[in-house]
mmCIF file of C-alpha atoms in Angstrom:
data_model
loop_
_atom_site.group_PDB
_atom_site.id
_atom_site.type_symbol
_atom_site.label_atom_id
_atom_site.label_comp_id
_atom_site.label_asym_id
_atom_site.label_seq_id
_atom_site.Cartn_x
_atom_site.Cartn_y
_atom_site.Cartn_z
ATOM 1 C CA UNK J 1 60.785 71.542 182.932
ATOM 2 C CA UNK J 2 60.327 67.928 184.047
ATOM 3 C CA UNK J 3 56.646 67.218 184.815
ATOM 4 C CA UNK J 4 55.692 64.785 187.585
ATOM 5 C CA UNK J 5 52.110 63.500 187.781
ATOM 6 C CA UNK J 6 51.088 62.040 191.144
ATOM 7 C CA UNK J 7 48.114 59.713 190.696
ATOM 8 C CA UNK J 8 45.634 59.868 193.590
ATOM 9 C CA UNK J 9 43.281 56.890 193.626
ATOM 10 C CA UNK J 10 40.326 56.574 195.991
ATOM 11 C CA UNK J 11 41.598 55.862 199.523
ATOM 12 C CA UNK J 12 45.070 57.193 198.738
ATOM 13 C CA UNK J 13 47.498 57.112 201.670
ATOM 14 C CA UNK J 14 48.244 60.796 202.465
ATOM 15 C CA UNK J 15 51.878 60.192 203.408
ATOM 16 C CA UNK J 16 52.567 58.245 200.209
ATOM 17 C CA UNK J 17 50.985 61.017 198.151
ATOM 18 C CA UNK J 18 52.562 63.988 199.918
ATOM 19 C CA UNK J 19 56.121 62.606 199.812
ATOM 20 C CA UNK J 20 56.632 62.937 196.025
ATOM 21 C CA UNK J 21 54.587 66.162 195.894
ATOM 22 C CA UNK J 22 56.703 67.898 198.521
ATOM 23 C CA UNK J 23 60.071 66.427 197.496
ATOM 24 C CA UNK J 24 59.820 67.242 193.792
ATOM 25 C CA UNK J 25 58.124 70.615 194.312
ATOM 26 C CA UNK J 26 60.932 71.808 196.601
ATOM 27 C CA UNK J 27 63.793 70.640 194.369
ATOM 28 C CA UNK J 28 65.742 73.532 192.883
ATOM 29 C CA UNK J 29 68.445 73.756 190.215
ATOM 30 C CA UNK J 30 71.787 75.453 191.007
ATOM 31 C CA UNK J 31 70.536 78.725 189.502
ATOM 32 C CA UNK J 32 67.445 78.669 191.735
ATOM 33 C CA UNK J 33 64.913 77.605 189.114
ATOM 34 C CA UNK J 34 62.376 74.896 189.969
ATOM 35 C CA UNK J 35 63.492 71.483 188.736
ATOM 36 C CA UNK J 36 60.013 69.941 188.501
ATOM 37 C CA UNK J 37 56.421 70.810 187.775
ATOM 38 C CA UNK J 38 54.135 68.668 189.977
ATOM 39 C CA UNK J 39 50.557 67.818 189.045
ATOM 40 C CA UNK J 40 48.136 65.822 191.181
ATOM 41 C CA UNK J 41 45.656 63.891 189.064
ATOM 42 C CA UNK J 42 42.763 61.543 189.813
ATOM 43 C CA UNK J 43 40.233 59.448 187.872
ATOM 44 C CA UNK J 44 37.284 61.220 189.514
ATOM 45 C CA UNK J 45 36.486 64.794 190.524
ATOM 46 C CA UNK J 46 36.921 64.014 194.212
ATOM 47 C CA UNK J 47 39.036 61.382 195.976
ATOM 48 C CA UNK J 48 38.737 60.459 199.625
ATOM 49 C CA UNK J 49 41.968 59.931 201.522
ATOM 50 C CA UNK J 50 42.672 56.813 203.574
ATOM 51 C CA UNK J 51 40.520 56.776 206.706
ATOM 52 C CA UNK J 52 38.364 59.646 205.484
ATOM 53 C CA UNK J 53 40.738 62.254 206.922
ATOM 54 C CA UNK J 54 39.990 64.610 204.042
ATOM 55 C CA UNK J 55 38.582 64.777 200.528
ATOM 56 C CA UNK J 56 40.911 65.747 197.700
ATOM 57 C CA UNK J 57 39.919 67.681 194.606
ATOM 58 C CA UNK J 58 42.671 66.990 192.119
ATOM 59 C CA UNK J 59 43.318 69.804 189.627
ATOM 60 C CA UNK J 60 43.935 67.334 186.801
ATOM 61 C CA UNK J 61 42.283 64.209 185.474
ATOM 62 C CA UNK J 62 43.883 61.145 183.900
ATOM 63 C CA UNK J 63 44.898 63.194 180.849
ATOM 64 C CA UNK J 64 47.817 64.431 182.987
ATOM 65 C CA UNK J 65 49.359 60.964 182.709
ATOM 66 C CA UNK J 66 49.896 61.449 178.985
ATOM 67 C CA UNK J 67 51.668 64.796 179.476
ATOM 68 C CA UNK J 68 53.972 63.699 182.313
ATOM 69 C CA UNK J 69 57.637 62.789 182.182
ATOM 70 C CA UNK J 70 57.259 60.818 185.434
ATOM 71 C CA UNK J 71 54.145 59.258 186.959
ATOM 72 C CA UNK J 72 54.146 58.379 190.671
ATOM 73 C CA UNK J 73 51.549 55.950 192.045
ATOM 74 C CA UNK J 74 51.066 56.214 195.841
ATOM 75 C CA UNK J 75 49.611 53.372 197.886
ATOM 76 C CA UNK J 76 46.004 52.787 198.939
ATOM 77 C CA UNK J 77 44.738 50.802 201.962
ATOM 78 C CA UNK J 78 43.197 48.038 199.824
ATOM 79 C CA UNK J 79 45.910 47.315 197.252
ATOM 80 C CA UNK J 80 44.154 44.244 195.833
ATOM 81 C CA UNK J 81 40.946 46.153 195.008
ATOM 82 C CA UNK J 82 39.824 46.154 191.385
ATOM 83 C CA UNK J 83 41.643 48.815 189.381
ATOM 84 C CA UNK J 84 39.379 51.064 187.254
ATOM 85 C CA UNK J 85 39.939 50.152 183.566
ATOM 86 C CA UNK J 86 40.603 53.759 182.580
ATOM 87 C CA UNK J 87 43.396 53.986 185.175
ATOM 88 C CA UNK J 88 45.010 50.754 183.998
ATOM 89 C CA UNK J 89 44.880 51.861 180.364
ATOM 90 C CA UNK J 90 46.198 55.329 181.248
ATOM 91 C CA UNK J 91 49.236 53.833 182.947
ATOM 92 C CA UNK J 92 49.846 51.347 180.125
ATOM 93 C CA UNK J 93 49.599 54.139 177.556
ATOM 94 C CA UNK J 94 52.073 56.242 179.523
ATOM 95 C CA UNK J 95 54.463 53.285 179.666
ATOM 96 C CA UNK J 96 54.159 52.726 175.918
ATOM 97 C CA UNK J 97 55.047 56.389 175.402
ATOM 98 C CA UNK J 98 58.247 55.923 177.426
ATOM 99 C CA UNK J 99 57.091 57.743 180.566
ATOM 100 C CA UNK J 100 58.932 56.841 183.750
ATOM 101 C CA UNK J 101 56.519 55.242 186.239
ATOM 102 C CA UNK J 102 57.218 54.746 189.947
ATOM 103 C CA UNK J 103 55.209 53.370 192.852
ATOM 104 C CA UNK J 104 55.334 54.184 196.554
ATOM 105 C CA UNK J 105 54.673 51.418 199.084
ATOM 106 C CA UNK J 106 51.686 49.244 198.080
ATOM 107 C CA UNK J 107 51.229 51.335 194.954
ATOM 108 C CA UNK J 108 53.263 48.465 193.467
ATOM 109 C CA UNK J 109 50.018 46.448 193.384
ATOM 110 C CA UNK J 110 48.548 48.993 190.964
ATOM 111 C CA UNK J 111 51.510 48.590 188.622
ATOM 112 C CA UNK J 112 51.319 44.819 189.034
ATOM 113 C CA UNK J 113 47.649 44.817 188.032
ATOM 114 C CA UNK J 114 48.485 46.639 184.804
ATOM 115 C CA UNK J 115 51.115 44.036 183.923
ATOM 116 C CA UNK J 116 53.881 46.639 183.901
ATOM 117 C CA UNK J 117 55.886 44.691 186.480
ATOM 118 C CA UNK J 118 55.694 41.322 184.717
ATOM 119 C CA UNK J 119 59.172 39.849 184.379
ATOM 120 C CA UNK J 120 60.704 42.610 186.491
ATOM 121 C CA UNK J 121 62.186 42.812 189.962
ATOM 122 C CA UNK J 122 60.067 44.889 192.350
ATOM 123 C CA UNK J 123 59.478 45.663 196.004
ATOM 124 C CA UNK J 124 56.756 46.988 198.280
ATOM 125 C CA UNK J 125 56.167 47.372 202.018
ATOM 126 C CA UNK J 126 57.720 44.366 203.755
ATOM 127 C CA UNK J 127 54.342 43.371 205.256
ATOM 128 C CA UNK J 128 52.874 43.039 201.739
ATOM 129 C CA UNK J 129 55.754 41.421 199.826
ATOM 130 C CA UNK J 130 54.443 37.871 200.337
ATOM 131 C CA UNK J 131 50.997 38.864 199.064
ATOM 132 C CA UNK J 132 52.503 40.620 196.027
ATOM 133 C CA UNK J 133 54.568 37.540 195.181
ATOM 134 C CA UNK J 134 51.559 35.234 195.649
ATOM 135 C CA UNK J 135 49.129 37.328 193.615
ATOM 136 C CA UNK J 136 51.569 38.128 190.800
ATOM 137 C CA UNK J 137 53.984 35.204 190.306
ATOM 138 C CA UNK J 138 55.519 36.793 187.193
ATOM 139 C CA UNK J 139 57.136 39.457 189.381
ATOM 140 C CA UNK J 140 60.460 38.861 191.150
ATOM 141 C CA UNK J 141 59.655 40.367 194.550
ATOM 142 C CA UNK J 142 62.604 41.553 196.650
ATOM 143 C CA UNK J 143 61.474 42.104 200.266
ATOM 144 C CA UNK J 144 64.775 43.476 201.567
ATOM 145 C CA UNK J 145 65.515 46.621 199.542
ATOM 146 C CA UNK J 146 64.273 50.199 199.910
ATOM 147 C CA UNK J 147 63.597 50.584 196.195
ATOM 148 C CA UNK J 148 64.148 48.894 192.830
ATOM 149 C CA UNK J 149 65.096 50.772 189.659
ATOM 150 C CA UNK J 150 64.373 48.903 186.411
ATOM 151 C CA UNK J 151 65.059 51.954 184.288
ATOM 152 C CA UNK J 152 61.561 52.983 183.201
ATOM 153 C CA UNK J 153 59.620 51.250 186.004
ATOM 154 C CA UNK J 154 60.579 51.793 189.658
ATOM 155 C CA UNK J 155 59.079 50.593 192.945
ATOM 156 C CA UNK J 156 59.743 51.506 196.559
ATOM 157 C CA UNK J 157 59.172 49.898 199.933
ATOM 158 C CA UNK J 158 56.886 51.301 202.626
ATOM 159 C CA UNK J 159 56.390 54.845 203.874
ATOM 160 C CA UNK J 160 59.710 56.722 204.070
ATOM 161 C CA UNK J 161 61.284 54.560 201.358
ATOM 162 C CA UNK J 162 59.250 56.627 198.910
ATOM 163 C CA UNK J 163 61.507 59.546 199.833
ATOM 164 C CA UNK J 164 64.584 57.416 199.124
ATOM 165 C CA UNK J 165 63.145 56.663 195.689
ATOM 166 C CA UNK J 166 62.343 60.316 194.957
ATOM 167 C CA UNK J 167 65.889 61.376 195.829
ATOM 168 C CA UNK J 168 67.219 58.587 193.615
ATOM 169 C CA UNK J 169 65.147 59.827 190.671
ATOM 170 C CA UNK J 170 66.287 63.409 191.269
ATOM 171 C CA UNK J 171 69.890 62.239 191.166
ATOM 172 C CA UNK J 172 69.186 60.394 187.915
ATOM 173 C CA UNK J 173 67.630 63.530 186.408
ATOM 174 C CA UNK J 174 69.944 66.294 187.636
ATOM 175 C CA UNK J 175 72.976 64.745 189.314
ATOM 176 C CA UNK J 176 74.209 64.274 192.874
ATOM 177 C CA UNK J 177 74.565 67.960 193.783
ATOM 178 C CA UNK J 178 70.895 68.746 193.134
ATOM 179 C CA UNK J 179 69.825 65.501 194.834
ATOM 180 C CA UNK J 180 71.992 66.237 197.871
ATOM 181 C CA UNK J 181 70.417 69.685 198.181
ATOM 182 C CA UNK J 182 66.948 68.089 197.983
ATOM 183 C CA UNK J 183 67.975 65.619 200.681
ATOM 184 C CA UNK J 184 69.119 68.449 202.957
ATOM 185 C CA UNK J 185 65.809 70.248 202.470
ATOM 186 C CA UNK J 186 64.060 67.032 203.542
ATOM 187 C CA UNK J 187 66.481 66.508 206.474
ATOM 188 C CA UNK J 188 67.264 63.118 204.966
ATOM 189 C CA UNK J 189 70.512 61.346 204.025
ATOM 190 C CA UNK J 190 70.912 60.997 200.276
ATOM 191 C CA UNK J 191 71.556 57.281 200.801
ATOM 192 C CA UNK J 192 70.517 55.246 203.833
ATOM 193 C CA UNK J 193 72.460 52.244 205.087
ATOM 194 C CA UNK J 194 70.827 48.871 204.545
ATOM 195 C CA UNK J 195 67.405 47.966 203.234
ATOM 196 C CA UNK J 196 63.982 47.499 204.742
ATOM 197 C CA UNK J 197 65.071 44.219 206.358
ATOM 198 C CA UNK J 198 66.350 46.299 209.287
ATOM 199 C CA UNK J 199 62.795 47.484 210.010
ATOM 200 C CA UNK J 200 61.232 44.019 210.104
ATOM 201 C CA UNK J 201 60.639 42.389 213.467
ATOM 202 C CA UNK J 202 61.942 38.869 212.980
ATOM 203 C CA UNK J 203 59.977 36.805 215.457
ATOM 204 C CA UNK J 204 61.140 33.181 215.213
ATOM 205 C CA UNK J 205 58.001 31.108 214.624
ATOM 206 C CA UNK J 206 56.955 29.203 217.735
ATOM 207 C CA UNK J 207 53.347 28.105 217.293
ATOM 208 C CA UNK J 208 51.368 27.622 220.489
ATOM 209 C CA UNK J 209 50.678 23.991 221.235
ATOM 210 C CA UNK J 210 53.406 22.673 218.928
ATOM 211 C CA UNK J 211 55.160 19.582 220.226
ATOM 212 C CA UNK J 212 58.476 21.419 219.882
ATOM 213 C CA UNK J 213 57.333 24.355 222.013
ATOM 214 C CA UNK J 214 59.312 23.271 225.128
ATOM 215 C CA UNK J 215 62.464 22.893 223.031
ATOM 216 C CA UNK J 216 61.942 26.276 221.366
ATOM 217 C CA UNK J 217 61.538 27.941 224.744
ATOM 218 C CA UNK J 218 64.711 26.236 226.017
ATOM 219 C CA UNK J 219 66.627 27.299 222.878
ATOM 220 C CA UNK J 220 65.544 30.912 223.415
ATOM 221 C CA UNK J 221 66.695 30.856 227.039
ATOM 222 C CA UNK J 222 70.049 29.255 226.150
ATOM 223 C CA UNK J 223 70.736 30.822 222.746
ATOM 224 C CA UNK J 224 73.958 32.458 223.986
ATOM 225 C CA UNK J 225 75.520 29.025 224.530
ATOM 226 C CA UNK J 226 76.991 26.820 221.827
ATOM 227 C CA UNK J 227 74.135 24.599 220.685
ATOM 228 C CA UNK J 228 74.818 21.923 218.105
ATOM 229 C CA UNK J 229 72.235 19.982 216.148
ATOM 230 C CA UNK J 230 73.192 16.815 218.027
ATOM 231 C CA UNK J 231 72.709 18.601 221.358
ATOM 232 C CA UNK J 232 69.281 19.893 220.306
ATOM 233 C CA UNK J 233 68.213 16.443 219.119
ATOM 234 C CA UNK J 234 69.353 14.912 222.419
ATOM 235 C CA UNK J 235 67.431 17.559 224.355
ATOM 236 C CA UNK J 236 64.282 16.750 222.353
ATOM 237 C CA UNK J 237 64.836 13.001 222.601
ATOM 238 C CA UNK J 238 64.800 12.682 218.809
ATOM 239 C CA UNK J 239 67.203 11.747 216.052
ATOM 240 C CA UNK J 240 68.692 14.671 214.148
ATOM 241 C CA UNK J 241 66.773 13.615 211.034
ATOM 242 C CA UNK J 242 63.437 13.543 212.887
ATOM 243 C CA UNK J 243 64.215 16.846 214.595
ATOM 244 C CA UNK J 244 64.919 18.519 211.259
ATOM 245 C CA UNK J 245 61.693 17.144 209.778
ATOM 246 C CA UNK J 246 59.521 18.225 212.709
ATOM 247 C CA UNK J 247 61.177 21.647 212.810
ATOM 248 C CA UNK J 248 60.292 22.272 209.182
ATOM 249 C CA UNK J 249 56.745 21.026 209.737
ATOM 250 C CA UNK J 250 56.135 23.228 212.791
ATOM 251 C CA UNK J 251 58.258 26.343 212.142
ATOM 252 C CA UNK J 252 59.000 26.328 208.429
ATOM 253 C CA UNK J 253 62.758 26.460 208.975
ATOM 254 C CA UNK J 254 65.689 24.438 210.342
ATOM 255 C CA UNK J 255 66.831 24.314 213.998
ATOM 256 C CA UNK J 256 70.053 26.191 213.283
ATOM 257 C CA UNK J 257 68.308 28.886 211.218
ATOM 258 C CA UNK J 258 65.744 29.318 213.989
ATOM 259 C CA UNK J 259 68.573 29.646 216.517
ATOM 260 C CA UNK J 260 70.356 32.199 214.317
ATOM 261 C CA UNK J 261 67.246 34.363 214.080
ATOM 262 C CA UNK J 262 66.792 34.188 217.846
ATOM 263 C CA UNK J 263 70.368 35.352 218.391
ATOM 264 C CA UNK J 264 69.989 38.171 215.872
ATOM 265 C CA UNK J 265 66.783 39.313 217.572
ATOM 266 C CA UNK J 266 68.580 39.344 220.933
ATOM 267 C CA UNK J 267 71.473 41.285 219.384
ATOM 268 C CA UNK J 268 69.069 43.879 217.967
ATOM 269 C CA UNK J 269 67.603 44.373 221.439
ATOM 270 C CA UNK J 270 71.066 44.888 222.965
ATOM 271 C CA UNK J 271 72.119 47.304 220.220
ATOM 272 C CA UNK J 272 68.927 49.320 220.778
ATOM 273 C CA UNK J 273 69.014 49.399 224.588
ATOM 274 C CA UNK J 274 72.691 49.297 225.662
ATOM 275 C CA UNK J 275 76.043 50.852 224.807
ATOM 276 C CA UNK J 276 77.811 47.488 224.871
ATOM 277 C CA UNK J 277 80.559 47.109 222.297
ATOM 278 C CA UNK J 278 79.947 44.969 219.219
ATOM 279 C CA UNK J 279 82.443 42.460 220.636
ATOM 280 C CA UNK J 280 80.455 42.202 223.862
ATOM 281 C CA UNK J 281 77.139 41.896 222.040
ATOM 282 C CA UNK J 282 78.624 39.110 219.906
ATOM 283 C CA UNK J 283 79.699 37.237 223.044
ATOM 284 C CA UNK J 284 76.375 37.813 224.813
ATOM 285 C CA UNK J 285 74.353 36.445 221.923
ATOM 286 C CA UNK J 286 76.317 33.277 221.220
ATOM 287 C CA UNK J 287 78.298 34.183 218.128
ATOM 288 C CA UNK J 288 81.743 32.670 217.925
ATOM 289 C CA UNK J 289 83.529 35.888 217.041
ATOM 290 C CA UNK J 290 82.792 39.553 216.318
ATOM 291 C CA UNK J 291 83.603 38.952 212.648
ATOM 292 C CA UNK J 292 81.100 36.108 212.415
ATOM 293 C CA UNK J 293 78.540 38.261 214.221
ATOM 294 C CA UNK J 294 78.996 41.198 211.837
ATOM 295 C CA UNK J 295 78.701 38.939 208.770
ATOM 296 C CA UNK J 296 75.610 37.131 210.038
ATOM 297 C CA UNK J 297 73.975 40.349 211.193
ATOM 298 C CA UNK J 298 74.442 42.010 207.805
ATOM 299 C CA UNK J 299 73.090 38.931 206.004
ATOM 300 C CA UNK J 300 69.945 38.847 208.149
ATOM 301 C CA UNK J 301 69.261 42.543 208.776
ATOM 302 C CA UNK J 302 70.758 44.127 205.672
ATOM 303 C CA UNK J 303 73.040 46.548 207.484
ATOM 304 C CA UNK J 304 75.945 46.527 209.961
ATOM 305 C CA UNK J 305 75.506 46.359 213.774
ATOM 306 C CA UNK J 306 76.980 49.863 214.026
ATOM 307 C CA UNK J 307 74.584 51.327 211.446
ATOM 308 C CA UNK J 308 71.646 49.541 213.066
ATOM 309 C CA UNK J 309 72.519 50.978 216.477
ATOM 310 C CA UNK J 310 72.896 54.462 215.013
ATOM 311 C CA UNK J 311 69.416 54.212 213.487
ATOM 312 C CA UNK J 312 67.524 52.523 216.304
ATOM 313 C CA UNK J 313 69.279 53.077 219.632
ATOM 314 C CA UNK J 314 66.944 54.418 222.286
ATOM 315 C CA UNK J 315 67.748 57.731 223.951
ATOM 316 C CA UNK J 316 67.291 55.914 227.267
ATOM 317 C CA UNK J 317 69.773 53.152 226.424
ATOM 318 C CA UNK J 318 71.968 51.966 229.257
ATOM 319 C CA UNK J 319 75.437 53.615 229.402
#
């Protein structure tokens, strides 16, 4: 039987920890036998959960890492905290032995601290991807995906993406039929459309007090119209070269990229709150054609307008 060790560090996030425990423990083979043996281990006798909601007494210590086929590292609220040396060495030893090691959410910081992610592609919760990339420059951080599979080392994005990763590992271990059954038990699709980019609120940067603030406000109000770079420069009373330079200084992007993000944000709002057709949404948000809108939307959000609406449309959306 495949043994999964879930490592509970002090301050462990309960959701991150319970997802692999519940998913693997409920996975069954076609003949009804359990597919996995799940062990919760910790470096100390007692571990306090995030926020002090409860105290966990793990049945196993770090020796469970050496006996596991898969080790899962959930997140903790302070991912940059110093990692106990015995935990780091336990994970490195498991990796040297060929054990599969996966992280949930900001558990990626634990793997990063051990050096196991050096030279690899990885992900974490979208709100922490910039910090992961800054703190560990040897890691290729992908902020858009739900999980990354490097073979032996795997990482997942925030919260529910840990479930996506667990189902992926089940499919790797036992095939699609067993994984699909596990997904049904979790009331979860075996594969979700898009990545975590669809969950990020893309607020175009518009710093208070910036000299471009009046232009940014005007661009937001008129984003559905055709706005060229020359027209924006004329509105601001600047040359196109100066406008581009000041835009980068004050927003970190170009005028046309800022405008695109504004239109996408407006489109997301319409898809969530109305039943307007994709063609109508494209026209309302300033895209030249539905095809252009679909392509741009997928590039920015990581999924199609239809899939986004299906995932996020409000029950009180306008008919």
